[in-house]
Coordinates of N, CA, C and O in Angstrom, one line a residue:
S191 N -3.5 -14.1 -118.0 CA -3.6 -15.5 -118.3 C -4.1 -15.7 -119.8 O -4.6 -14.8 -120.4
A192 N -3.9 -16.9 -120.3 CA -4.3 -17.2 -121.7 C -5.8 -17.0 -121.8 O -6.3 -16.5 -122.9
Q193 N -6.6 -17.4 -120.8 CA -8.1 -17.2 -120.9 C -8.5 -15.7 -121.1 O -9.5 -15.4 -121.8
S194 N -7.7 -14.8 -120.6 CA -8.0 -13.4 -120.7 C -7.9 -13.0 -122.2 O -8.7 -12.2 -122.7
F195 N -7.0 -13.6 -123.0 CA -6.9 -13.3 -124.4 C -8.1 -13.8 -125.1 O -8.7 -13.2 -126.1
F196 N -8.6 -15.0 -124.7 CA -9.8 -15.6 -125.3 C -11.0 -14.7 -125.1 O -11.7 -14.4 -126.0
R197 N -11.2 -14.3 -123.8 CA -12.3 -13.4 -123.5 C -12.2 -12.1 -124.2 O -13.2 -11.6 -124.7
L198 N -11.0 -11.6 -124.3 CA -10.8 -10.3 -125.0 C -11.2 -10.4 -126.5 O -11.8 -9.5 -127.1
G199 N -10.8 -11.6 -127.1 CA -11.2 -11.8 -128.5 C -12.7 -11.8 -128.7 O -13.2 -11.2 -129.7
K200 N -13.4 -12.4 -127.7 CA -14.9 -12.4 -127.8 C -15.4 -11.0 -127.7 O -16.4 -10.6 -128.4
V201 N -14.9 -10.2 -126.7 CA -15.4 -8.9 -126.5 C -15.1 -8.0 -127.7 O -16.1 -7.3 -128.2
H202 N -13.9 -8.0 -128.3 CA -13.6 -7.3 -129.5 C -14.5 -7.7 -130.6 O -15.0 -6.9 -131.4
Y203 N -14.7 -9.0 -130.8 CA -15.6 -9.5 -131.8 C -17.0 -8.9 -131.7 O -17.6 -8.5 -132.6
G204 N -17.5 -9.0 -130.5 CA -18.9 -8.4 -130.2 C -19.0 -7.0 -130.5 O -20.1 -6.5 -130.9
M205 N -17.9 -6.2 -130.4 CA -17.8 -4.8 -130.7 C -17.5 -4.6 -132.2 O -17.3 -3.4 -132.6
R206 N -17.3 -5.6 -132.9 CA -17.0 -5.6 -134.3 C -15.6 -5.0 -134.6 O -15.3 -4.4 -135.6
N207 N -14.8 -5.1 -133.6 CA -13.4 -4.6 -133.7 C -12.6 -5.8 -134.1 O -11.9 -6.5 -133.2
Y208 N -12.7 -6.2 -135.4 CA -12.2 -7.5 -135.8 C -10.6 -7.6 -135.8 O -10.1 -8.7 -135.5
A209 N -9.9 -6.5 -136.0 CA -8.5 -6.6 -136.0 C -8.0 -6.9 -134.6 O -7.1 -7.7 -134.4
A210 N -8.5 -6.2 -133.6 CA -8.2 -6.4 -132.2 C -8.6 -7.9 -131.8 O -7.8 -8.5 -131.1
S211 N -9.7 -8.3 -132.3 CA -10.2 -9.6 -132.0 C -9.2 -10.7 -132.5 O -8.8 -11.6 -131.8
A212 N -8.8 -10.5 -133.7 CA -7.8 -11.4 -134.3 C -6.5 -11.5 -133.5 O -6.0 -12.6 -133.3
R213 N -6.0 -10.3 -133.1 CA -4.8 -10.3 -132.3 C -5.0 -11.1 -131.0 O -4.1 -11.9 -130.6
S214 N -6.1 -10.9 -130.4 CA -6.3 -11.6 -129.1 C -6.4 -13.1 -129.3 O -5.8 -13.9 -128.5
Y215 N -7.2 -13.5 -130.3 CA -7.3 -15.0 -130.6 C -6.0 -15.6 -131.0 O -5.7 -16.7 -130.6
E216 N -5.2 -14.9 -131.8 CA -3.9 -15.4 -132.2 C -3.0 -15.6 -131.0 O -2.3 -16.6 -130.9
T217 N -3.0 -14.6 -130.1 CA -2.2 -14.8 -128.9 C -2.7 -16.0 -128.0 O -1.9 -16.8 -127.6
F218 N -4.0 -16.1 -127.9 CA -4.6 -17.2 -127.1 C -4.2 -18.5 -127.7 O -3.8 -19.5 -127.0
L219 N -4.2 -18.6 -129.0 CA -3.9 -19.9 -129.7 C -2.5 -20.3 -129.6 O -2.1 -21.5 -129.7
K220 N -1.6 -19.4 -129.2 CA -0.2 -19.7 -129.0 C -0.1 -20.6 -127.7 O 0.7 -21.4 -127.6
F221 N -1.1 -20.3 -126.8 CA -1.1 -21.1 -125.5 C -2.0 -22.4 -125.7 O -1.6 -23.4 -125.1
E222 N -3.0 -22.3 -126.4 CA -4.0 -23.4 -126.6 C -4.3 -23.6 -128.1 O -5.4 -23.3 -128.5
P223 N -3.3 -24.1 -128.9 CA -3.6 -24.2 -130.3 C -4.7 -25.2 -130.7 O -5.2 -25.1 -131.8
R224 N -5.1 -26.1 -129.8 CA -6.1 -27.0 -130.2 C -7.5 -26.6 -129.7 O -8.4 -27.5 -129.7
N225 N -7.7 -25.4 -129.3 CA -9.0 -24.9 -128.8 C -9.9 -24.8 -130.0 O -9.7 -23.9 -130.9
L226 N -10.9 -25.6 -130.0 CA -11.9 -25.6 -131.1 C -12.6 -24.2 -131.3 O -12.6 -23.7 -132.4
E227 N -13.1 -23.7 -130.2 CA -13.9 -22.5 -130.3 C -13.0 -21.3 -130.8 O -13.5 -20.5 -131.6
A228 N -11.8 -21.2 -130.3 CA -10.9 -20.1 -130.7 C -10.6 -20.2 -132.2 O -10.5 -19.2 -132.9
N229 N -10.3 -21.4 -132.7 CA -10.0 -21.6 -134.1 C -11.2 -21.2 -134.9 O -11.0 -20.5 -136.0
N230 N -12.3 -21.7 -134.5 CA -13.5 -21.3 -135.3 C -13.8 -19.8 -135.2 O -14.1 -19.2 -136.3
D231 N -13.7 -19.2 -134.1 CA -14.0 -17.8 -133.9 C -13.0 -17.0 -134.8 O -13.3 -16.0 -135.4
L232 N -11.7 -17.4 -134.7 CA -10.7 -16.7 -135.5 C -10.9 -16.8 -137.0 O -10.8 -15.9 -137.8
G233 N -11.4 -18.0 -137.4 CA -11.8 -18.1 -138.8 C -12.9 -17.1 -139.2 O -12.9 -16.5 -140.2
A234 N -13.9 -17.0 -138.3 CA -15.0 -16.0 -138.6 C -14.4 -14.6 -138.6 O -14.8 -13.8 -139.5
V235 N -13.5 -14.3 -137.7 CA -12.9 -12.9 -137.7 C -12.2 -12.6 -139.0 O -12.4 -11.5 -139.6
Y236 N -11.4 -13.6 -139.5 CA -10.7 -13.3 -140.7 C -11.7 -13.2 -141.9 O -11.4 -12.5 -142.8
W237 N -12.8 -13.9 -141.8 CA -13.8 -13.8 -142.9 C -14.3 -12.3 -142.9 O -14.4 -11.7 -144.0
Y238 N -14.6 -11.8 -141.7 CA -15.1 -10.4 -141.7 C -14.0 -9.4 -142.1 O -14.4 -8.3 -142.6
L239 N -12.8 -9.8 -141.9 CA -11.7 -8.9 -142.3 C -11.4 -9.0 -143.8 O -10.6 -8.3 -144.3
G240 N -12.0 -10.0 -144.4 CA -11.9 -10.1 -145.9 C -10.7 -11.0 -146.3 O -10.4 -11.1 -147.4
D241 N -10.1 -11.7 -145.3 CA -9.0 -12.6 -145.5 C -9.6 -14.1 -145.6 O -9.5 -14.8 -144.6
K242 N -10.1 -14.4 -146.7 CA -10.8 -15.7 -146.9 C -9.9 -16.9 -146.7 O -10.3 -17.9 -146.1
D243 N -8.6 -16.8 -147.2 CA -7.7 -17.9 -147.0 C -7.4 -18.2 -145.6 O -7.4 -19.3 -145.1
R244 N -7.1 -17.1 -144.8 CA -6.8 -17.3 -143.3 C -8.1 -17.8 -142.6 O -8.0 -18.6 -141.7
A245 N -9.3 -17.3 -143.1 CA -10.5 -17.8 -142.5 C -10.7 -19.3 -142.6 O -10.9 -20.0 -141.7
R246 N -10.5 -19.7 -143.9 CA -10.6 -21.2 -144.1 C -9.5 -22.0 -143.4 O -9.8 -23.1 -142.9
Y247 N -8.3 -21.4 -143.3 CA -7.2 -22.1 -142.6 C -7.7 -22.4 -141.1 O -7.6 -23.6 -140.7
F248 N -8.2 -21.4 -140.4 CA -8.5 -21.6 -139.0 C -9.8 -22.5 -138.8 O -9.8 -23.3 -137.9
L249 N -10.7 -22.4 -139.7 CA -11.9 -23.3 -139.7 C -11.4 -24.7 -139.9 O -11.9 -25.6 -139.3
R250 N -10.5 -24.9 -140.9 CA -10.0 -26.3 -141.1 C -9.2 -26.8 -140.0 O -9.1 -28.0 -139.7
Q251 N -8.5 -25.9 -139.3 CA -7.8 -26.3 -138.1 C -8.7 -26.9 -137.0 O -8.5 -27.9 -136.4
A252 N -9.8 -26.2 -136.8 CA -10.8 -26.7 -135.9 C -11.3 -28.1 -136.3 O -11.4 -29.0 -135.5
L253 N -11.6 -28.2 -137.6 CA -12.1 -29.5 -138.1 C -11.0 -30.6 -138.1 O -11.3 -31.8 -138.0
A254 N -9.8 -30.2 -138.2 CA -8.7 -31.2 -138.1 C -8.6 -31.8 -136.6 O -8.3 -32.9 -136.4
I255 N -9.0 -30.9 -135.7 CA -9.0 -31.4 -134.3 C -10.2 -32.2 -134.0 O -10.1 -33.2 -133.3
D256 N -11.3 -31.7 -134.5 CA -12.6 -32.5 -134.3 C -13.4 -32.4 -135.6 O -14.1 -31.4 -135.8
P257 N -13.4 -33.4 -136.4 CA -14.1 -33.4 -137.7 C -15.6 -33.2 -137.6 O -16.3 -32.8 -138.5
N258 N -16.2 -33.4 -136.4 CA -17.6 -33.2 -136.1 C -18.0 -31.9 -135.5 O -19.1 -31.7 -135.1
Y259 N -17.0 -31.0 -135.4 CA -17.3 -29.7 -134.8 C -18.2 -28.9 -135.7 O -17.8 -28.3 -136.7
E260 N -19.5 -28.9 -135.3 CA -20.5 -28.3 -136.2 C -20.4 -26.8 -136.4 O -20.6 -26.4 -137.6
P261 N -20.0 -25.9 -135.5 CA -19.9 -24.5 -135.8 C -18.9 -24.2 -136.9 O -19.1 -23.4 -137.8
A262 N -17.7 -25.0 -137.0 CA -16.8 -24.8 -138.0 C -17.3 -25.3 -139.4 O -17.1 -24.7 -140.4
K263 N -18.1 -26.4 -139.3 CA -18.7 -26.9 -140.6 C -19.7 -25.9 -141.1 O -19.7 -25.6 -142.3
I264 N -20.5 -25.3 -140.2 CA -21.5 -24.3 -140.7 C -20.7 -23.1 -141.3 O -21.1 -22.6 -142.3
N265 N -19.7 -22.6 -140.6 CA -19.0 -21.4 -141.1 C -18.3 -21.7 -142.4 O -18.3 -20.8 -143.3
L266 N -17.8 -22.9 -142.6 CA -17.1 -23.2 -143.9 C -18.2 -23.2 -145.0 O -17.9 -22.7 -146.1
R267 N -19.3 -23.8 -144.7 CA -20.4 -23.8 -145.7 C -20.9 -22.4 -146.1 O -21.2 -22.2 -147.3
K268 N -20.9 -21.5 -145.2 CA -21.3 -20.1 -145.4 C -20.4 -19.4 -146.4 O -20.7 -18.5 -147.1
M269 N -19.1 -19.9 -146.4 CA -18.1 -19.3 -147.3 C -18.2 -19.7 -148.7 O -17.5 -19.1 -149.6
H270 N -19.0 -20.7 -149.0 CA -19.0 -21.1 -150.4 C -20.2 -20.6 -151.1 O -21.2 -20.1 -150.7

C-alpha cells in the first residue's frame, strides 16, 4: 500500500539511509502528492543528500498546500 512507502521512508530516514528514504517518499508521493509531512520529509532528505534545489522544491510544495505548515517553514529557514 501507499502507506508502506511512507513508513519505509521514515525508517530509512531514521537509519540515515537517505537515498533509500528519498526513493520511498518519491513513490509514496505518486499516490498522495498533497501529503504535507511526506513533502516536508523529502525536502529534509534531499537537504541531507546535498541537493539543495530539490530540498527547497519539496518544502515549497508543502507550503503551497498549506502556507501555515510550520515544519516546512522551519526547515526552509534552516537552509538560509
